[in-house]
XYZ file of N, CA and C in Angstrom:
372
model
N -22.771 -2.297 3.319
C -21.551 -1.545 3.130
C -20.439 -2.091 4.034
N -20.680 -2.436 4.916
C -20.078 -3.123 6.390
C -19.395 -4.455 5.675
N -20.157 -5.077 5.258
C -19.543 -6.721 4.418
C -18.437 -6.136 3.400
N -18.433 -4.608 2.142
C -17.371 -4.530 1.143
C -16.742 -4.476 1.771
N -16.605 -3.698 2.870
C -15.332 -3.064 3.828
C -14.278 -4.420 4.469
N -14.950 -5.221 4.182
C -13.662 -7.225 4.940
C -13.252 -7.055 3.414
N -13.680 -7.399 2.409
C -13.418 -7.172 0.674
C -12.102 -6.717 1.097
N -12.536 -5.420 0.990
C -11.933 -4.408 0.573
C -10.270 -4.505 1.331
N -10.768 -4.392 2.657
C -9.434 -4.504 3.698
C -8.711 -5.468 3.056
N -9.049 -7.132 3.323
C -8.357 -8.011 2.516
C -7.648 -7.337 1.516
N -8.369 -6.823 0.328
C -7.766 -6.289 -0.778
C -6.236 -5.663 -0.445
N -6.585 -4.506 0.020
C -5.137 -3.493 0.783
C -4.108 -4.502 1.019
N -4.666 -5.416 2.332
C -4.153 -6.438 3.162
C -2.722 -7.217 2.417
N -3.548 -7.486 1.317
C -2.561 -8.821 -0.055
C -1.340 -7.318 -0.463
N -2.261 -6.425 -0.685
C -1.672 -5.667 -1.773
C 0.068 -4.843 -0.498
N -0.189 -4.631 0.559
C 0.581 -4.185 1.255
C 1.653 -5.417 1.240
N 1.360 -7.101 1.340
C 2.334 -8.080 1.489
C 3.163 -8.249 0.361
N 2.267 -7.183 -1.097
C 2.725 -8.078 -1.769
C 4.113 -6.802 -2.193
N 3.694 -5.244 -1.438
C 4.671 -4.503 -1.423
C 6.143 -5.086 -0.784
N 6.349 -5.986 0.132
C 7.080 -6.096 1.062
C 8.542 -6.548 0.092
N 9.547 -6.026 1.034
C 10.718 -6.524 0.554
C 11.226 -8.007 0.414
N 10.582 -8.664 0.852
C 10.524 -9.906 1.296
C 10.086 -10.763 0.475
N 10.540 -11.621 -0.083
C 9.502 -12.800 -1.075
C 8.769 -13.763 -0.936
N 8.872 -13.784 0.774
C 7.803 -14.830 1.129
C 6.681 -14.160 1.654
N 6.779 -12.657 1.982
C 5.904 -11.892 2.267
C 5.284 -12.009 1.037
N 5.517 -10.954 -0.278
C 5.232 -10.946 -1.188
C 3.905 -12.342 -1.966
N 4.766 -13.232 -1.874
C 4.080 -14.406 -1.944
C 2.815 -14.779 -1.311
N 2.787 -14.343 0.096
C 1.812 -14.553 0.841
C 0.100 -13.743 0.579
N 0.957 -12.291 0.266
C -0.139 -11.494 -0.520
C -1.047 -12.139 -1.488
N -0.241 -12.443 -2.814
C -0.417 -13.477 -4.114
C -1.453 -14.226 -3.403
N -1.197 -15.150 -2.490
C -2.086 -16.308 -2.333
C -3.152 -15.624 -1.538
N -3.252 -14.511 -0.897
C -4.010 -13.735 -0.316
C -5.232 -13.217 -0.658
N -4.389 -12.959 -2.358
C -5.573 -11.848 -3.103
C -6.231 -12.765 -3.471
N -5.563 -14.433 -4.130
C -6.331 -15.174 -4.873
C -6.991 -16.152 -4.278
N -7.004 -16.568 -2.960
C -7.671 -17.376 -2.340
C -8.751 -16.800 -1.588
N -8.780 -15.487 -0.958
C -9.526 -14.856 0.048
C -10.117 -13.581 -0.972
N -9.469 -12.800 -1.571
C -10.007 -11.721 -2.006
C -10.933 -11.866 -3.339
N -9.903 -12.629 -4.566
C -11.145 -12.685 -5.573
C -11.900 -12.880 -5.863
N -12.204 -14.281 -4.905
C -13.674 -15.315 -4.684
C -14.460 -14.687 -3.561
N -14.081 -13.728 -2.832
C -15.031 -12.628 -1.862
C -15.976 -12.014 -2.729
N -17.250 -12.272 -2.358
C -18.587 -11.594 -3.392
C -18.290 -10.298 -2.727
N -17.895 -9.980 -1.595
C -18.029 -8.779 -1.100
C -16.879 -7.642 -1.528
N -16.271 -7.883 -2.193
C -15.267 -7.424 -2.702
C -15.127 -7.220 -4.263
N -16.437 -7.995 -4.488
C -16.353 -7.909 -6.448
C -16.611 -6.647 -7.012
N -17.771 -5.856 -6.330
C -18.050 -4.483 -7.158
C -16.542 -3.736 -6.967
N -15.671 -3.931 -5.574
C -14.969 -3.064 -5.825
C -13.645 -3.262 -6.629
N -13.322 -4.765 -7.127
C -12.465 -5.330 -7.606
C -13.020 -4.911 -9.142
N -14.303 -5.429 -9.571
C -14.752 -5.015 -10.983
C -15.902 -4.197 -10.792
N -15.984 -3.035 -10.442
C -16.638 -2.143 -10.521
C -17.532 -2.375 -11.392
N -19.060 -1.540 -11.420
C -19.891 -1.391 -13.153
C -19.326 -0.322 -13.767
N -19.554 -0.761 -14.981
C -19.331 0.600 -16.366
C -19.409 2.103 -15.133
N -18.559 2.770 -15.805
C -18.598 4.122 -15.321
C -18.564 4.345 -13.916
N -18.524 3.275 -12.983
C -18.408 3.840 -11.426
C -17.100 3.341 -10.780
N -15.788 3.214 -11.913
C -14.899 2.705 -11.444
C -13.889 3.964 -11.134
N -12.335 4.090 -10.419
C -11.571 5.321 -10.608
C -10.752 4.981 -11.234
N -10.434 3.584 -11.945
C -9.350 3.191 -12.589
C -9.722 2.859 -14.170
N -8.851 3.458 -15.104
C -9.605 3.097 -16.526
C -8.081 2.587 -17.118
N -8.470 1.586 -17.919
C -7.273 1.050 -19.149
C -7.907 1.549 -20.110
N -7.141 1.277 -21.334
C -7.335 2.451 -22.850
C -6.223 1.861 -23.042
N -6.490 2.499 -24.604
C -5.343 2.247 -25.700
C -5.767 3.774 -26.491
N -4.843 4.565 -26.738
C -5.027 5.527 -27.341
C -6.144 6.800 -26.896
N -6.180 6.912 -25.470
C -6.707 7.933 -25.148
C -8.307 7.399 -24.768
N -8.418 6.179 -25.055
C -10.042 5.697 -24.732
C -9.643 5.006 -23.286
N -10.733 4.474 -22.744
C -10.948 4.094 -21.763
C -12.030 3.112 -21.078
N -11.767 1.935 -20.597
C -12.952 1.195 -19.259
C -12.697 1.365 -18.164
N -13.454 1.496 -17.306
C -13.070 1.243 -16.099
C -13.064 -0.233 -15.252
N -11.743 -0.395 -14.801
C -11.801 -1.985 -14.701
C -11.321 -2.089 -13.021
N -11.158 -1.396 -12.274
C -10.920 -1.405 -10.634
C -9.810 -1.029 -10.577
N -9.113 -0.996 -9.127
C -7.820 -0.840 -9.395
C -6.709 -1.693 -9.260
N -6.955 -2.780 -9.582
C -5.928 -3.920 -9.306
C -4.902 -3.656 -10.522
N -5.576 -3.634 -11.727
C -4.059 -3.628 -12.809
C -3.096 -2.565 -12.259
N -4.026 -1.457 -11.787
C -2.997 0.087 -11.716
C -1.915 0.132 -10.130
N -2.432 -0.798 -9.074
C -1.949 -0.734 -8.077
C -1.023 -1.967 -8.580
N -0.886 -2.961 -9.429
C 0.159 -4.071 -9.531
C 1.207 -3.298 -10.383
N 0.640 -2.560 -11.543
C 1.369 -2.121 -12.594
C 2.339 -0.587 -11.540
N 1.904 0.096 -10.784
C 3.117 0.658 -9.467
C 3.703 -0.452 -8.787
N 3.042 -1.807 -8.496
C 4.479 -2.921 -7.728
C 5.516 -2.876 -8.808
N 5.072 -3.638 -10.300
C 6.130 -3.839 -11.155
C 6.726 -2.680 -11.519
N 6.455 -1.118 -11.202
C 7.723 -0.369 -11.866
C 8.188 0.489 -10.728
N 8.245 -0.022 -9.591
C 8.708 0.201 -8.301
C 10.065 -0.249 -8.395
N 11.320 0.551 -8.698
C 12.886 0.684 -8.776
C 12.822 0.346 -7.049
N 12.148 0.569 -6.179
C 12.419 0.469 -4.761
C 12.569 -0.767 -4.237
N 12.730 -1.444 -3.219
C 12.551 -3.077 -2.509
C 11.794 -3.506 -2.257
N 10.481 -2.908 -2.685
C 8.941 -3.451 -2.681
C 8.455 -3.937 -3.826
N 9.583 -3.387 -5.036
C 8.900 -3.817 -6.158
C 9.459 -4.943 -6.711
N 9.169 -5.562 -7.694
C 9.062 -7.038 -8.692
C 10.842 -6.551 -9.417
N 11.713 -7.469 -8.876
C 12.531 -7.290 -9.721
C 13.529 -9.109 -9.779
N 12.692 -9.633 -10.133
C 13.316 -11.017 -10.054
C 12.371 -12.012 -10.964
N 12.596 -12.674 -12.004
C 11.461 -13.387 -12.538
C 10.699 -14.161 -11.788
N 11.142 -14.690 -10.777
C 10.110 -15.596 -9.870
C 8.817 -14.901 -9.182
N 9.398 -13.473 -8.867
C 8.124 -12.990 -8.038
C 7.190 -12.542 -9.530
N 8.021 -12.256 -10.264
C 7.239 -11.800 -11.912
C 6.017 -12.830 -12.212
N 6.817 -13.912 -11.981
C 6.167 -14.974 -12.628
C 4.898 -15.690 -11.666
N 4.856 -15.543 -10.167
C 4.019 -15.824 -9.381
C 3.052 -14.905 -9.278
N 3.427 -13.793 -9.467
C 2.592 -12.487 -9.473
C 1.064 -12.425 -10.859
N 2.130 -12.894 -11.865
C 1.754 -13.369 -12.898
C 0.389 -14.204 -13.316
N 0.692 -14.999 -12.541
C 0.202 -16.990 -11.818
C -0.514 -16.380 -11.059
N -0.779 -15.984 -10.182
C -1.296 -15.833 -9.047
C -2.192 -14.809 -8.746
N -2.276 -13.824 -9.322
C -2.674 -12.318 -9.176
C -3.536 -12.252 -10.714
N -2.300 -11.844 -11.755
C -2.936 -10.964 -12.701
C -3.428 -11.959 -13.627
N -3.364 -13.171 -13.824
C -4.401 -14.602 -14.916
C -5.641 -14.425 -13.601
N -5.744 -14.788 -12.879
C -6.941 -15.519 -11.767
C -8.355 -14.051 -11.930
N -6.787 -12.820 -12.036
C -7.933 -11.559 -12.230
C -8.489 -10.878 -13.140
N -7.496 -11.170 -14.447
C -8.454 -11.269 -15.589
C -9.332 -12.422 -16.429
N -9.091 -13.600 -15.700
C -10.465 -14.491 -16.359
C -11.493 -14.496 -15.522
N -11.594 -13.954 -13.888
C -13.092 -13.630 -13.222
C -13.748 -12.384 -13.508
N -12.451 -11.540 -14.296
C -13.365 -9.818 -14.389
C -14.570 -10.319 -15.070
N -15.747 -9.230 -15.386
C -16.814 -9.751 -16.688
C -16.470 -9.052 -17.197
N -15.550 -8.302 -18.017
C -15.201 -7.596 -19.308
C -14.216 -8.845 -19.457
N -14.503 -9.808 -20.241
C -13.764 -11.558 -20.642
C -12.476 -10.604 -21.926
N -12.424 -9.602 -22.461
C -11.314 -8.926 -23.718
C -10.413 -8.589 -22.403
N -10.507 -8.497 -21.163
C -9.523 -7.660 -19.979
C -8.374 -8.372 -20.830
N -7.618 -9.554 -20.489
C -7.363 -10.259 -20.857
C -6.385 -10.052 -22.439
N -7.386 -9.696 -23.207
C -6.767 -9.053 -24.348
C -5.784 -7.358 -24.587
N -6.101 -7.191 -23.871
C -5.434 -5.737 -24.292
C -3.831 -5.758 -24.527
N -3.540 -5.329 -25.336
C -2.154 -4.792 -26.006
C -1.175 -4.744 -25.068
N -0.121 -4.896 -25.118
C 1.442 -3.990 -24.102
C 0.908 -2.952 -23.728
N 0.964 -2.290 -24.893
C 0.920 -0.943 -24.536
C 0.118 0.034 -24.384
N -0.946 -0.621 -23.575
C -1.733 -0.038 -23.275
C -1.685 0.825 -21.707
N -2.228 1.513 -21.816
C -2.164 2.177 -20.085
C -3.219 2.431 -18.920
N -2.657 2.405 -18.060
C -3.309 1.893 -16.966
C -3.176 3.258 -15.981
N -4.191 3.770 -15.985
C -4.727 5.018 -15.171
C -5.403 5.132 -14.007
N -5.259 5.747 -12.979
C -6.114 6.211 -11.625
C -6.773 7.596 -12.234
N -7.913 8.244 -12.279
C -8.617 9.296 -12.407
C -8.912 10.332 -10.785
C-alpha cells in the first residue's frame, strides 16, 4: 500500500502543476504524469482501476465504466474559466500530446480511446 501511495502522490503532484497559472509549470506536470506517473506500476490500479472498484465512470447515455480519475480531473482543468485552466491551444494541444493520447492507449479498456464528444465524465 506504501509503494501506491509514491503513484499516487506523483499523480496529485503533475495534476497540481498542471493546475498552475503558468505554462511552463503546466507543462512540467504533462511531462510529469507521462514520464514518472503512467509507466509507475505502482500507480496503475489507481490510474486504471478494475471493473467496478473505480470512483470515476464515463458513459454515454446514462451507462457507465469506471476508468480512474484522470479524464474527470483533466476534463475540470479544461473547463476551468479560472488561470489554472487550458485556455490557449498550445497548452490544449500538449495536454493533448502529453497527458490524454499516452493515457488512453496504456488504459486496458483499448475503446477508452473511442468514446464520442459527448460523452460524460463523472466522479461518484
Amino acid at each position: 500500500q506504501a509503494e501506491r501511495g509514491v503513484g499516487v502522490a506523483r499523480y496529485y503532484a503533475a495534476l497540481e502543476l498542471m493546475r498552475s497559472v503558468y505554462s511552463d509549470d503546466k507543462l512540467s506536470g504533462m511531462l510529469l504524469f507521462q514520464e514518472l506517473v503512467l509507466p509507475d506500476p505502482s500507480a496503475a490500479s489507481f490510474l486504471c482501476p478494475p471493473p467496478g472498484e473505480g470512483d470515476v465512470s464515463i458513459g454515454v447515455d446514462g451507462g457507465g465504466d469506471d476508468v480512474g480519475p484522470v479524464l474527470h480531473d483533466l476534463a475540470v482543468i479544461f473547463q476551468d474559466g479560472g488561470p489554472g485552466g487550458v485556455h490557449d491551444w498550445s497548452t490544449g494541444d500538449w495536454m493533448s500530446t502529453k497527458v490524454l493520447g499516452p493515457y488512453a492507449t496504456r488504459h486496458p479498456r483499448r475503446g477508452l480511446a473511442a468514446y464520442p464528444a459527448q460523452t460524460s465524465v463523472t466522479r461518484d
